[in-house]
Tab-separated table of C-alpha atoms in Angstrom:
chain	number	residue	atom	x	y	z
W	275	MET	CA	19.779	4.465	2.638
W	276	HIS	CA	17.140	4.163	5.310
W	277	PRO	CA	14.021	6.356	5.229
W	278	ASP	CA	14.031	9.447	7.389
W	279	PRO	CA	11.485	9.647	10.233
W	280	ASP	CA	9.361	12.219	8.359
W	281	THR	CA	8.997	9.888	5.359
W	282	ALA	CA	8.264	6.921	7.632
W	283	SER	CA	5.500	8.840	9.429
W	284	ARG	CA	3.833	9.590	6.074
W	285	VAL	CA	3.872	5.865	5.233
W	286	SER	CA	2.284	4.633	8.466
W	287	ALA	CA	1.542	5.883	11.968
W	288	ASP	CA	3.224	2.673	13.143
W	289	ALA	CA	6.984	3.282	12.818
W	290	GLU	CA	7.714	-0.460	12.896
W	291	LEU	CA	5.277	-1.072	10.033
W	292	ALA	CA	6.790	1.796	8.033
W	293	ASP	CA	10.259	0.317	8.568
W	294	LEU	CA	9.042	-3.114	7.475
W	295	ALA	CA	7.463	-1.637	4.332
W	296	TRP	CA	10.757	0.088	3.488
W	297	ARG	CA	12.800	-3.088	4.088
W	298	VAL	CA	10.507	-5.231	1.941
W	299	ARG	CA	10.460	-2.656	-0.875
W	300	GLU	CA	14.233	-2.252	-0.716
W	301	GLY	CA	14.899	-6.004	-0.651
W	302	VAL	CA	12.451	-6.879	-3.412
W	303	GLY	CA	13.640	-3.967	-5.564
W	304	ARG	CA	17.335	-4.808	-5.204
W	305	LEU	CA	16.708	-8.506	-5.826
W	306	ASN	CA	14.648	-7.686	-8.925
W	307	TRP	CA	17.417	-5.408	-10.220
W	308	ARG	CA	20.064	-8.070	-9.599
W	309	MET	CA	18.040	-10.817	-11.264
W	310	ARG	CA	17.543	-8.632	-14.340
W	311	ALA	CA	21.284	-7.957	-14.391
W	312	GLU	CA	21.908	-11.717	-14.461
W	313	ARG	CA	20.017	-12.203	-17.732
W	314	ASP	CA	21.774	-13.136	-20.942
W	315	PRO	CA	22.654	-9.790	-22.586
W	316	SER	CA	22.226	-11.304	-26.049
W	317	GLY	CA	18.681	-12.421	-25.214
W	318	PRO	CA	15.466	-10.423	-25.334
W	319	GLY	CA	15.256	-7.227	-23.314
W	320	PRO	CA	12.976	-6.521	-20.355
W	321	ALA	CA	10.165	-4.992	-22.450
W	322	VAL	CA	10.065	-8.023	-24.777
W	323	LEU	CA	10.045	-10.368	-21.793
W	324	ALA	CA	7.240	-8.343	-20.188
W	325	VAL	CA	5.111	-8.621	-23.344
W	326	LEU	CA	5.751	-12.370	-23.654
W	327	SER	CA	4.992	-12.818	-19.966
W	328	ARG	CA	1.728	-10.854	-20.271
W	329	LEU	CA	0.651	-13.003	-23.228
W	330	TYR	CA	1.530	-16.168	-21.324
W	331	ARG	CA	-0.228	-15.152	-18.092
W	332	ALA	CA	-3.251	-13.327	-19.498
W	333	GLY	CA	-3.690	-14.835	-22.954
W	334	THR	CA	-4.318	-13.239	-26.326
W	335	HIS	CA	-4.378	-9.427	-26.501
W	336	THR	CA	-4.877	-6.762	-29.107
W	337	PRO	CA	-1.887	-4.436	-29.570
W	338	THR	CA	-3.822	-1.665	-27.814
W	339	GLU	CA	-4.533	-3.917	-24.822
W	340	LEU	CA	-0.868	-4.920	-24.649
W	341	ALA	CA	0.317	-1.310	-24.787
W	342	GLU	CA	-2.084	-0.302	-22.018
W	343	ALA	CA	-1.347	-3.327	-19.817
W	344	GLU	CA	2.430	-2.879	-20.083
W	345	ARG	CA	2.264	0.933	-20.101
W	346	LEU	CA	4.115	1.106	-23.408
W	347	GLN	CA	3.926	3.804	-26.054
W	348	PRO	CA	2.375	2.459	-29.275
W	349	GLN	CA	5.655	3.123	-31.162
W	350	SER	CA	7.621	1.071	-28.627
W	351	LEU	CA	5.121	-1.773	-28.822
W	352	THR	CA	5.273	-1.685	-32.627
W	353	ARG	CA	9.056	-2.258	-32.466
W	354	ILE	CA	8.653	-5.034	-29.879
W	355	LEU	CA	5.951	-6.770	-31.905
W	356	ALA	CA	8.095	-6.574	-35.042
W	357	TRP	CA	11.018	-8.145	-33.137
W	358	VAL	CA	8.975	-10.996	-31.609
W	359	SER	CA	7.037	-11.613	-34.853
W	360	GLU	CA	10.265	-11.834	-36.852
W	361	ARG	CA	11.497	-14.532	-34.448
W	362	GLU	CA	8.113	-16.294	-34.460
W	363	LEU	CA	7.672	-15.793	-30.712
W	364	VAL	CA	4.122	-14.532	-31.252
W	365	THR	CA	1.405	-14.909	-33.855
W	366	ARG	CA	-0.831	-12.178	-35.219
W	367	THR	CA	-4.275	-13.124	-36.422
W	368	ALA	CA	-7.218	-11.038	-37.548
W	369	ASP	CA	-9.804	-10.384	-34.860
W	370	PRO	CA	-12.930	-12.306	-35.953
W	371	GLU	CA	-15.119	-9.563	-34.435
W	372	ASP	CA	-13.250	-6.675	-36.072
W	373	GLY	CA	-10.994	-7.480	-39.030
W	374	ARG	CA	-9.190	-4.143	-38.647
W	375	ARG	CA	-7.681	-5.312	-35.360
W	376	SER	CA	-5.169	-8.056	-34.813
W	377	LEU	CA	-4.878	-10.512	-31.956
W	378	ILE	CA	-1.449	-11.328	-30.544
W	379	SER	CA	-0.719	-14.727	-28.965
W	380	ILE	CA	2.454	-16.313	-27.643
W	381	THR	CA	3.816	-19.273	-29.633
W	382	PRO	CA	5.568	-22.377	-28.273
W	383	ALA	CA	8.859	-20.728	-29.301
W	384	GLY	CA	7.928	-17.613	-27.302
W	385	LEU	CA	7.055	-19.753	-24.319
W	386	ALA	CA	10.433	-21.509	-24.619
W	387	VAL	CA	12.233	-18.130	-24.566
W	388	LEU	CA	10.251	-17.089	-21.502
W	389	ARG	CA	10.952	-20.382	-19.715
W	390	GLU	CA	14.692	-20.195	-20.480
W	391	TYR	CA	14.819	-16.684	-19.030
W	392	SER	CA	13.046	-17.920	-15.890
W	393	VAL	CA	15.386	-20.914	-15.580
W	394	GLN	CA	18.454	-18.660	-15.902
W	395	ARG	CA	17.208	-16.340	-13.147
W	396	GLU	CA	16.175	-19.187	-10.851
W	397	ARG	CA	19.512	-20.959	-11.413
W	398	TRP	CA	21.367	-17.793	-10.352
W	399	LEU	CA	19.023	-17.273	-7.393
W	400	ALA	CA	19.361	-20.870	-6.160
W	401	ALA	CA	23.163	-20.582	-6.270
W	402	ALA	CA	23.057	-17.243	-4.433
W	403	LEU	CA	20.719	-18.651	-1.761
W	404	GLU	CA	22.937	-21.681	-1.266
W	405	SER	CA	26.160	-19.680	-0.987
W	406	THR	CA	24.739	-16.855	1.144
W	407	LEU	CA	22.146	-18.298	3.520
W	408	SER	CA	22.239	-21.004	6.150
W	409	PRO	CA	19.628	-23.789	6.014
W	410	THR	CA	17.677	-22.043	8.786
W	411	GLU	CA	17.769	-18.733	6.919
W	412	ARG	CA	16.552	-20.475	3.762
W	413	GLN	CA	13.573	-21.855	5.706
W	414	LEU	CA	12.800	-18.359	7.015
W	415	LEU	CA	13.050	-16.982	3.488
W	416	LYS	CA	10.656	-19.676	2.267
W	417	LEU	CA	8.097	-18.496	4.818
W	418	ALA	CA	8.713	-14.869	3.895
W	419	ALA	CA	8.309	-15.663	0.183
W	420	ASP	CA	4.931	-17.248	0.871
W	421	LEU	CA	3.934	-14.130	2.804
W	422	LEU	CA	5.055	-11.867	-0.030
W	423	VAL	CA	2.852	-13.794	-2.440
W	424	ARG	CA	-0.100	-13.326	-0.062
W	425	VAL	CA	0.574	-9.593	0.170
W	426	ALA	CA	0.899	-9.333	-3.620
W	427	ASP	CA	-2.431	-11.109	-4.066
W	428	ALA	CA	-4.231	-8.930	-1.485
C-alpha cells in the first residue's frame, strides 16, 4: 500500500522525499516484523528482550526508569522482572542512596540470552540476504544500512 498524494504532501513538500520516507519506513517496519517472527517461540518475548536490551545498552535502572524508558505499565514490568529474576537474567540490589528503591542490572546469563537472540536474527538475515540479493545489491544495502544508522543517530 503506497501513500496517497494527500498524505505524502503532509509529510514533505518534496514528493520524492515523502516517497523515500514511506519506502524506508515500510522496509524497516516489515523487516523488523519478519525478524521478530523468526525468533524462537519458546524463548523470551519482545518485552523481556526490550528490557534486557535496555539494561545492556544503558546500564542499571530502577524499575520506574525501566517502565518509563520502555513505555511499560508498572504491572507489566512487575511480571517481566519476576520472569527475568526467576531465571537469573537480572539482579536486584538495594539502591545505596534510597534503600526503598531497587536497582536492576543485567547478568551474564541475561547477556547470553540477548546475544543468542541477536545471533538467531542475524543468522536468518544473512541467509535471506544471500538467497535474495545479488552481490551488487548486497553492497548497495551495506551503504544504505550505514545511512540508516546515520539517520537514526541524527
